[in-house]
């Protein structure tokens, strides 16, 4: 089945630094990738949609300059949290969609803690 | 009104019970419906995927969609302790392929 690899699985960083999270589709080409944020006991909140070779489309209220998304190839998308602050601490999850299938495969998530 | 409503539970059942999980949605454009299972601190795992109204069965799991009432259900037969997780329903429609999730229902199956 389709596999999406997400790294790192957890990261602790100092306030003011930047953190990059990678999302790779291992056995399929992902025409579209999505980035979500999830707070404890809350549902997934879509942050942005990225299509390979195009600029990401951000959801209302998501700061484009803080959450930089790059989808450089059909198998890799990255989310960079710039100038991180403690309120950015959360669980970030990516998902990928294969063009021939409407189901979405999720990565295992990245727990970010900003201290 | 949220686009997808789901009772967060928690729901606790004995092993072997039939579990019924339900969601309602408001967006008439939704045509694709999914159920995901999420274990603590993990990414969601796709369980069932249905298009439009109807039933779909996969092993112990059955998904039902009733577009006339905007109601989606997941049934788990012979529930096992390993089924203990949060179950998320989701809907999608239109050309942007975005998924809209419910809040998730926390299920505990007690041995």
PDB file of C-alpha atoms in Angstrom:
ATOM      1  CA  UNK A   1       0.000   0.000   0.000  1.00  0.00           C
ATOM      2  CA  UNK A   2       0.898   3.657  -0.226  1.00  0.00           C
ATOM      3  CA  UNK A   3       3.434   4.817   2.340  1.00  0.00           C
ATOM      4  CA  UNK A   4       4.219   8.348   3.445  1.00  0.00           C
ATOM      5  CA  UNK A   5       7.344   8.929   5.486  1.00  0.00           C
ATOM      6  CA  UNK A   6       7.563  11.981   7.731  1.00  0.00           C
ATOM      7  CA  UNK A   7      10.698  13.163   9.532  1.00  0.00           C
ATOM      8  CA  UNK A   8      11.568  13.951  12.179  1.00  0.00           C
ATOM      9  CA  UNK A   9       9.010  12.260  14.407  1.00  0.00           C
ATOM     10  CA  UNK A  10       9.746  14.713  17.184  1.00  0.00           C
ATOM     11  CA  UNK A  11      11.861  17.824  17.559  1.00  0.00           C
ATOM     12  CA  UNK A  12      12.639  20.293  20.310  1.00  0.00           C
ATOM     13  CA  UNK A  13      13.928  23.701  19.300  1.00  0.00           C
ATOM     14  CA  UNK A  14      14.693  27.021  20.924  1.00  0.00           C
ATOM     15  CA  UNK A  15      12.399  29.966  20.483  1.00  0.00           C
ATOM     16  CA  UNK A  16      13.379  32.040  17.461  1.00  0.00           C
ATOM     17  CA  UNK A  17      14.952  29.215  15.483  1.00  0.00           C
ATOM     18  CA  UNK A  18      13.558  27.497  12.382  1.00  0.00           C
ATOM     19  CA  UNK A  19      12.586  23.862  11.982  1.00  0.00           C
ATOM     20  CA  UNK A  20      12.137  21.884   8.778  1.00  0.00           C
ATOM     21  CA  UNK A  21       9.812  18.873   8.532  1.00  0.00           C
ATOM     22  CA  UNK A  22      10.004  16.506   5.553  1.00  0.00           C
ATOM     23  CA  UNK A  23       7.206  14.489   4.023  1.00  0.00           C
ATOM     24  CA  UNK A  24       8.004  11.858   1.399  1.00  0.00           C
ATOM     25  CA  UNK A  25       5.766   9.534  -0.581  1.00  0.00           C
ATOM     26  CA  UNK A  26       7.810   6.345  -0.814  1.00  0.00           C
ATOM     27  CA  UNK A  27       6.047   4.245  -3.413  1.00  0.00           C
ATOM     28  CA  UNK A  28       3.838   6.617  -5.359  1.00  0.00           C
ATOM     29  CA  UNK A  29       3.890  10.046  -6.902  1.00  0.00           C
ATOM     30  CA  UNK A  30       1.922  12.554  -4.867  1.00  0.00           C
ATOM     31  CA  UNK A  31       0.265  15.145  -7.034  1.00  0.00           C
ATOM     32  CA  UNK A  32      -1.037  16.912  -3.970  1.00  0.00           C
ATOM     33  CA  UNK A  33       0.250  17.064  -0.422  1.00  0.00           C
ATOM     34  CA  UNK A  34      -1.474  18.550   2.584  1.00  0.00           C
ATOM     35  CA  UNK A  35      -0.137  19.834   5.889  1.00  0.00           C
ATOM     36  CA  UNK A  36      -2.199  19.659   9.055  1.00  0.00           C
ATOM     37  CA  UNK A  37      -1.813  20.773  12.608  1.00  0.00           C
ATOM     38  CA  UNK A  38      -3.386  18.927  15.506  1.00  0.00           C
ATOM     39  CA  UNK A  39      -3.708  20.097  19.094  1.00  0.00           C
ATOM     40  CA  UNK A  40      -4.277  17.577  21.923  1.00  0.00           C
ATOM     41  CA  UNK A  41      -7.719  15.988  21.740  1.00  0.00           C
ATOM     42  CA  UNK A  42      -8.584  18.112  18.742  1.00  0.00           C
ATOM     43  CA  UNK A  43      -9.196  17.224  15.142  1.00  0.00           C
ATOM     44  CA  UNK A  44      -6.835  17.878  12.267  1.00  0.00           C
ATOM     45  CA  UNK A  45      -6.757  21.447  11.053  1.00  0.00           C
ATOM     46  CA  UNK A  46      -5.685  21.898   7.453  1.00  0.00           C
ATOM     47  CA  UNK A  47      -2.898  24.440   7.149  1.00  0.00           C
ATOM     48  CA  UNK A  48      -2.103  24.349   3.451  1.00  0.00           C
ATOM     49  CA  UNK A  49      -2.344  22.424   0.220  1.00  0.00           C
ATOM     50  CA  UNK A  50       0.658  22.043  -2.033  1.00  0.00           C
ATOM     51  CA  UNK A  51       0.886  20.857  -5.594  1.00  0.00           C
ATOM     52  CA  UNK A  52       4.187  19.889  -7.121  1.00  0.00           C
ATOM     53  CA  UNK A  53       5.890  22.852  -8.755  1.00  0.00           C
ATOM     54  CA  UNK A  54       3.290  25.358  -7.573  1.00  0.00           C
ATOM     55  CA  UNK A  55       2.997  27.722  -4.659  1.00  0.00           C
ATOM     56  CA  UNK A  56       1.140  26.332  -1.684  1.00  0.00           C
ATOM     57  CA  UNK A  57      -2.414  27.409  -0.990  1.00  0.00           C
ATOM     58  CA  UNK A  58      -2.806  28.389   2.639  1.00  0.00           C
ATOM     59  CA  UNK A  59      -5.969  28.197   4.693  1.00  0.00           C
ATOM     60  CA  UNK A  60      -7.397  31.353   6.158  1.00  0.00           C
ATOM     61  CA  UNK A  61      -5.547  32.424   9.273  1.00  0.00           C
ATOM     62  CA  UNK A  62      -2.343  30.511   8.508  1.00  0.00           C
ATOM     63  CA  UNK A  63       0.696  32.752   8.235  1.00  0.00           C
ATOM     64  CA  UNK A  64       2.442  32.112   4.938  1.00  0.00           C
ATOM     65  CA  UNK A  65       5.700  33.687   6.074  1.00  0.00           C
ATOM     66  CA  UNK A  66       5.829  31.609   9.234  1.00  0.00           C
ATOM     67  CA  UNK A  67       4.944  28.245   7.713  1.00  0.00           C
ATOM     68  CA  UNK A  68       6.929  27.886   4.494  1.00  0.00           C
ATOM     69  CA  UNK A  69       5.900  24.984   2.302  1.00  0.00           C
ATOM     70  CA  UNK A  70       7.904  23.665  -0.598  1.00  0.00           C
ATOM     71  CA  UNK A  71       6.754  20.868  -2.899  1.00  0.00           C
ATOM     72  CA  UNK A  72       9.784  20.559  -5.151  1.00  0.00           C
ATOM     73  CA  UNK A  73       9.108  17.083  -6.505  1.00  0.00           C
ATOM     74  CA  UNK A  74       6.305  14.553  -6.808  1.00  0.00           C
ATOM     75  CA  UNK A  75       7.636  12.686  -3.783  1.00  0.00           C
ATOM     76  CA  UNK A  76       8.795  15.391  -1.398  1.00  0.00           C
ATOM     77  CA  UNK A  77       7.184  18.298   0.412  1.00  0.00           C
ATOM     78  CA  UNK A  78       8.715  20.254   3.281  1.00  0.00           C
ATOM     79  CA  UNK A  79       7.233  22.473   5.962  1.00  0.00           C
ATOM     80  CA  UNK A  80       9.546  24.995   7.587  1.00  0.00           C
ATOM     81  CA  UNK A  81       8.389  26.677  10.769  1.00  0.00           C
ATOM     82  CA  UNK A  82      10.322  29.932  10.841  1.00  0.00           C
ATOM     83  CA  UNK A  83      11.158  31.924  13.974  1.00  0.00           C
ATOM     84  CA  UNK A  84       9.354  29.369  16.069  1.00  0.00           C
ATOM     85  CA  UNK A  85       7.622  30.381  19.283  1.00  0.00           C
ATOM     86  CA  UNK A  86       6.178  28.260  22.089  1.00  0.00           C
ATOM     87  CA  UNK A  87       2.656  28.717  20.677  1.00  0.00           C
ATOM     88  CA  UNK A  88       3.826  26.893  17.533  1.00  0.00           C
ATOM     89  CA  UNK A  89       4.300  23.750  19.610  1.00  0.00           C
ATOM     90  CA  UNK A  90       1.940  21.181  18.161  1.00  0.00           C
ATOM     91  CA  UNK A  91       1.622  17.928  16.237  1.00  0.00           C
ATOM     92  CA  UNK A  92       2.170  18.482  12.516  1.00  0.00           C
ATOM     93  CA  UNK A  93       1.024  15.848  10.043  1.00  0.00           C
ATOM     94  CA  UNK A  94       1.353  15.637   6.284  1.00  0.00           C
ATOM     95  CA  UNK A  95      -0.747  13.652   3.874  1.00  0.00           C
ATOM     96  CA  UNK A  96      -0.348  12.809   0.232  1.00  0.00           C
ATOM     97  CA  UNK A  97      -2.797  12.065  -2.502  1.00  0.00           C
ATOM     98  CA  UNK A  98      -2.049   9.836  -5.444  1.00  0.00           C
ATOM     99  CA  UNK A  99      -3.758  11.005  -8.614  1.00  0.00           C
ATOM    100  CA  UNK A 100      -5.425   7.656  -9.292  1.00  0.00           C
ATOM    101  CA  UNK A 101      -6.897   7.246  -5.833  1.00  0.00           C
ATOM    102  CA  UNK A 102      -9.035   9.521  -3.763  1.00  0.00           C
ATOM    103  CA  UNK A 103      -7.856   8.150  -0.458  1.00  0.00           C
ATOM    104  CA  UNK A 104      -5.189  10.101   1.317  1.00  0.00           C
ATOM    105  CA  UNK A 105      -2.193   8.565   3.063  1.00  0.00           C
ATOM    106  CA  UNK A 106      -0.879  10.271   6.172  1.00  0.00           C
ATOM    107  CA  UNK A 107       2.597  10.472   7.562  1.00  0.00           C
ATOM    108  CA  UNK A 108       3.273   9.473  11.147  1.00  0.00           C
ATOM    109  CA  UNK A 109       3.399  13.068  12.335  1.00  0.00           C
ATOM    110  CA  UNK A 110       5.993  15.354  13.902  1.00  0.00           C
ATOM    111  CA  UNK A 111       5.693  16.565  17.455  1.00  0.00           C
ATOM    112  CA  UNK A 112       7.269  20.017  17.687  1.00  0.00           C
ATOM    113  CA  UNK A 113       8.106  21.526  21.044  1.00  0.00           C
ATOM    114  CA  UNK A 114       9.444  25.060  21.136  1.00  0.00           C
ATOM    115  CA  UNK A 115      11.163  26.030  24.379  1.00  0.00           C
TER     116      UNK A 115
ATOM    117  CA  UNK B   1     -22.437  24.895  12.093  1.00  0.00           C
ATOM    118  CA  UNK B   2     -19.286  22.871  11.516  1.00  0.00           C
ATOM    119  CA  UNK B   3     -19.118  21.070   8.183  1.00  0.00           C
ATOM    120  CA  UNK B   4     -18.597  17.694   9.843  1.00  0.00           C
ATOM    121  CA  UNK B   5     -20.013  16.952  13.280  1.00  0.00           C
ATOM    122  CA  UNK B   6     -18.848  13.970  15.294  1.00  0.00           C
ATOM    123  CA  UNK B   7     -19.525  13.054  18.896  1.00  0.00           C
ATOM    124  CA  UNK B   8     -16.096  13.027  20.587  1.00  0.00           C
ATOM    125  CA  UNK B   9     -17.147  10.395  23.117  1.00  0.00           C
ATOM    126  CA  UNK B  10     -15.354   8.834  24.849  1.00  0.00           C
ATOM    127  CA  UNK B  11     -16.951   5.510  24.027  1.00  0.00           C
ATOM    128  CA  UNK B  12     -16.110   2.439  26.079  1.00  0.00           C
ATOM    129  CA  UNK B  13     -17.267  -1.057  25.094  1.00  0.00           C
ATOM    130  CA  UNK B  14     -16.444  -4.631  26.120  1.00  0.00           C
ATOM    131  CA  UNK B  15     -14.432  -6.847  23.809  1.00  0.00           C
ATOM    132  CA  UNK B  16     -16.628  -8.504  21.183  1.00  0.00           C
ATOM    133  CA  UNK B  17     -19.223  -5.726  21.113  1.00  0.00           C
ATOM    134  CA  UNK B  18     -20.517  -4.119  17.948  1.00  0.00           C
ATOM    135  CA  UNK B  19     -19.433  -0.507  17.794  1.00  0.00           C
ATOM    136  CA  UNK B  20     -21.353   2.177  15.935  1.00  0.00           C
ATOM    137  CA  UNK B  21     -19.645   5.472  15.143  1.00  0.00           C
ATOM    138  CA  UNK B  22     -21.519   8.275  13.438  1.00  0.00           C
ATOM    139  CA  UNK B  23     -21.043  11.654  11.803  1.00  0.00           C
ATOM    140  CA  UNK B  24     -23.248  14.209  10.160  1.00  0.00           C
ATOM    141  CA  UNK B  25     -22.165  16.719   7.570  1.00  0.00           C
ATOM    142  CA  UNK B  26     -23.613  19.856   6.060  1.00  0.00           C
ATOM    143  CA  UNK B  27     -21.751  20.323   2.778  1.00  0.00           C
ATOM    144  CA  UNK B  28     -23.885  18.989  -0.074  1.00  0.00           C
ATOM    145  CA  UNK B  29     -20.836  18.971  -2.333  1.00  0.00           C
ATOM    146  CA  UNK B  30     -19.227  16.123  -0.409  1.00  0.00           C
ATOM    147  CA  UNK B  31     -19.060  12.975  -2.504  1.00  0.00           C
ATOM    148  CA  UNK B  32     -16.149  11.118  -0.955  1.00  0.00           C
ATOM    149  CA  UNK B  33     -16.251   9.903   2.613  1.00  0.00           C
ATOM    150  CA  UNK B  34     -13.537   8.338   4.673  1.00  0.00           C
ATOM    151  CA  UNK B  35     -12.935   6.858   8.064  1.00  0.00           C
ATOM    152  CA  UNK B  36      -9.520   7.068   9.638  1.00  0.00           C
ATOM    153  CA  UNK B  37      -8.158   5.450  12.769  1.00  0.00           C
ATOM    154  CA  UNK B  38      -5.588   7.349  14.779  1.00  0.00           C
ATOM    155  CA  UNK B  39      -3.571   5.890  17.604  1.00  0.00           C
ATOM    156  CA  UNK B  40      -2.116   8.242  20.153  1.00  0.00           C
ATOM    157  CA  UNK B  41       0.730  10.361  18.768  1.00  0.00           C
ATOM    158  CA  UNK B  42       0.518   8.753  15.350  1.00  0.00           C
ATOM    159  CA  UNK B  43      -0.755   9.858  11.970  1.00  0.00           C
ATOM    160  CA  UNK B  44      -4.254   8.768  10.882  1.00  0.00           C
ATOM    161  CA  UNK B  45      -4.587   5.472   9.047  1.00  0.00           C
ATOM    162  CA  UNK B  46      -7.200   5.099   6.302  1.00  0.00           C
ATOM    163  CA  UNK B  47      -9.761   2.451   7.239  1.00  0.00           C
ATOM    164  CA  UNK B  48     -12.597   2.873   4.787  1.00  0.00           C
ATOM    165  CA  UNK B  49     -13.282   4.977   1.737  1.00  0.00           C
ATOM    166  CA  UNK B  50     -16.657   5.304   0.038  1.00  0.00           C
ATOM    167  CA  UNK B  51     -18.038   7.286  -2.815  1.00  0.00           C
ATOM    168  CA  UNK B  52     -21.562   8.705  -2.647  1.00  0.00           C
ATOM    169  CA  UNK B  53     -24.304   6.781  -0.848  1.00  0.00           C
ATOM    170  CA  UNK B  54     -24.170   3.116  -0.023  1.00  0.00           C
ATOM    171  CA  UNK B  55     -22.440   0.509   2.086  1.00  0.00           C
ATOM    172  CA  UNK B  56     -18.933  -0.852   1.979  1.00  0.00           C
ATOM    173  CA  UNK B  57     -17.631  -3.776   3.961  1.00  0.00           C
ATOM    174  CA  UNK B  58     -14.043  -4.732   4.723  1.00  0.00           C
ATOM    175  CA  UNK B  59     -13.556  -7.515   7.222  1.00  0.00           C
ATOM    176  CA  UNK B  60     -14.984  -6.430  10.573  1.00  0.00           C
ATOM    177  CA  UNK B  61     -15.611  -2.888   9.339  1.00  0.00           C
ATOM    178  CA  UNK B  62     -18.672  -1.577   7.499  1.00  0.00           C
ATOM    179  CA  UNK B  63     -19.058   2.000   6.324  1.00  0.00           C
ATOM    180  CA  UNK B  64     -22.440   3.473   5.427  1.00  0.00           C
ATOM    181  CA  UNK B  65     -23.235   6.737   3.722  1.00  0.00           C
ATOM    182  CA  UNK B  66     -26.709   8.231   3.422  1.00  0.00           C
ATOM    183  CA  UNK B  67     -26.429  11.383   1.385  1.00  0.00           C
ATOM    184  CA  UNK B  68     -30.148  12.155   1.692  1.00  0.00           C
ATOM    185  CA  UNK B  69     -29.757  12.632   5.439  1.00  0.00           C
ATOM    186  CA  UNK B  70     -26.088  13.625   5.315  1.00  0.00           C
ATOM    187  CA  UNK B  71     -25.217  10.843   7.713  1.00  0.00           C
ATOM    188  CA  UNK B  72     -22.167   8.595   7.708  1.00  0.00           C
ATOM    189  CA  UNK B  73     -21.515   5.602   9.926  1.00  0.00           C
ATOM    190  CA  UNK B  74     -18.809   3.094  10.726  1.00  0.00           C
ATOM    191  CA  UNK B  75     -19.638  -0.248  12.310  1.00  0.00           C
ATOM    192  CA  UNK B  76     -17.029  -2.444  13.925  1.00  0.00           C
ATOM    193  CA  UNK B  77     -18.014  -6.041  14.569  1.00  0.00           C
ATOM    194  CA  UNK B  78     -16.351  -8.267  17.167  1.00  0.00           C
ATOM    195  CA  UNK B  79     -14.415  -5.311  18.533  1.00  0.00           C
ATOM    196  CA  UNK B  80     -10.922  -6.007  19.866  1.00  0.00           C
ATOM    197  CA  UNK B  81      -8.742  -4.151  22.386  1.00  0.00           C
ATOM    198  CA  UNK B  82      -6.463  -3.284  19.472  1.00  0.00           C
ATOM    199  CA  UNK B  83      -9.342  -1.269  17.999  1.00  0.00           C
ATOM    200  CA  UNK B  84      -8.936   1.212  20.858  1.00  0.00           C
ATOM    201  CA  UNK B  85      -8.100   4.483  19.121  1.00  0.00           C
ATOM    202  CA  UNK B  86      -9.619   7.724  17.915  1.00  0.00           C
ATOM    203  CA  UNK B  87     -11.815   7.354  14.843  1.00  0.00           C
ATOM    204  CA  UNK B  88     -12.098  10.300  12.496  1.00  0.00           C
ATOM    205  CA  UNK B  89     -14.687  10.716   9.782  1.00  0.00           C
ATOM    206  CA  UNK B  90     -13.976  12.968   6.820  1.00  0.00           C
ATOM    207  CA  UNK B  91     -15.728  14.267   3.742  1.00  0.00           C
ATOM    208  CA  UNK B  92     -14.487  15.730   0.511  1.00  0.00           C
ATOM    209  CA  UNK B  93     -15.902  17.095  -2.699  1.00  0.00           C
ATOM    210  CA  UNK B  94     -15.077  19.427  -5.495  1.00  0.00           C
ATOM    211  CA  UNK B  95     -11.855  19.957  -7.341  1.00  0.00           C
ATOM    212  CA  UNK B  96      -9.624  21.017  -4.455  1.00  0.00           C
ATOM    213  CA  UNK B  97      -9.544  17.527  -2.910  1.00  0.00           C
ATOM    214  CA  UNK B  98      -9.477  18.958   0.601  1.00  0.00           C
ATOM    215  CA  UNK B  99     -10.634  16.723   3.419  1.00  0.00           C
ATOM    216  CA  UNK B 100     -12.823  18.104   6.181  1.00  0.00           C
ATOM    217  CA  UNK B 101     -12.560  16.104   9.375  1.00  0.00           C
ATOM    218  CA  UNK B 102     -14.838  15.561  12.305  1.00  0.00           C
ATOM    219  CA  UNK B 103     -13.382  15.997  15.790  1.00  0.00           C
ATOM    220  CA  UNK B 104     -12.888  12.275  16.216  1.00  0.00           C
ATOM    221  CA  UNK B 105     -14.405   9.745  18.627  1.00  0.00           C
ATOM    222  CA  UNK B 106     -12.173   8.144  21.242  1.00  0.00           C
ATOM    223  CA  UNK B 107     -13.002   4.437  21.480  1.00  0.00           C
ATOM    224  CA  UNK B 108     -11.806   2.081  24.190  1.00  0.00           C
ATOM    225  CA  UNK B 109     -12.427  -1.649  23.883  1.00  0.00           C
ATOM    226  CA  UNK B 110     -12.013  -3.338  27.249  1.00  0.00           C
ATOM    227  CA  UNK B 111     -10.730  -6.937  27.420  1.00  0.00           C
TER     228      UNK B 111
END
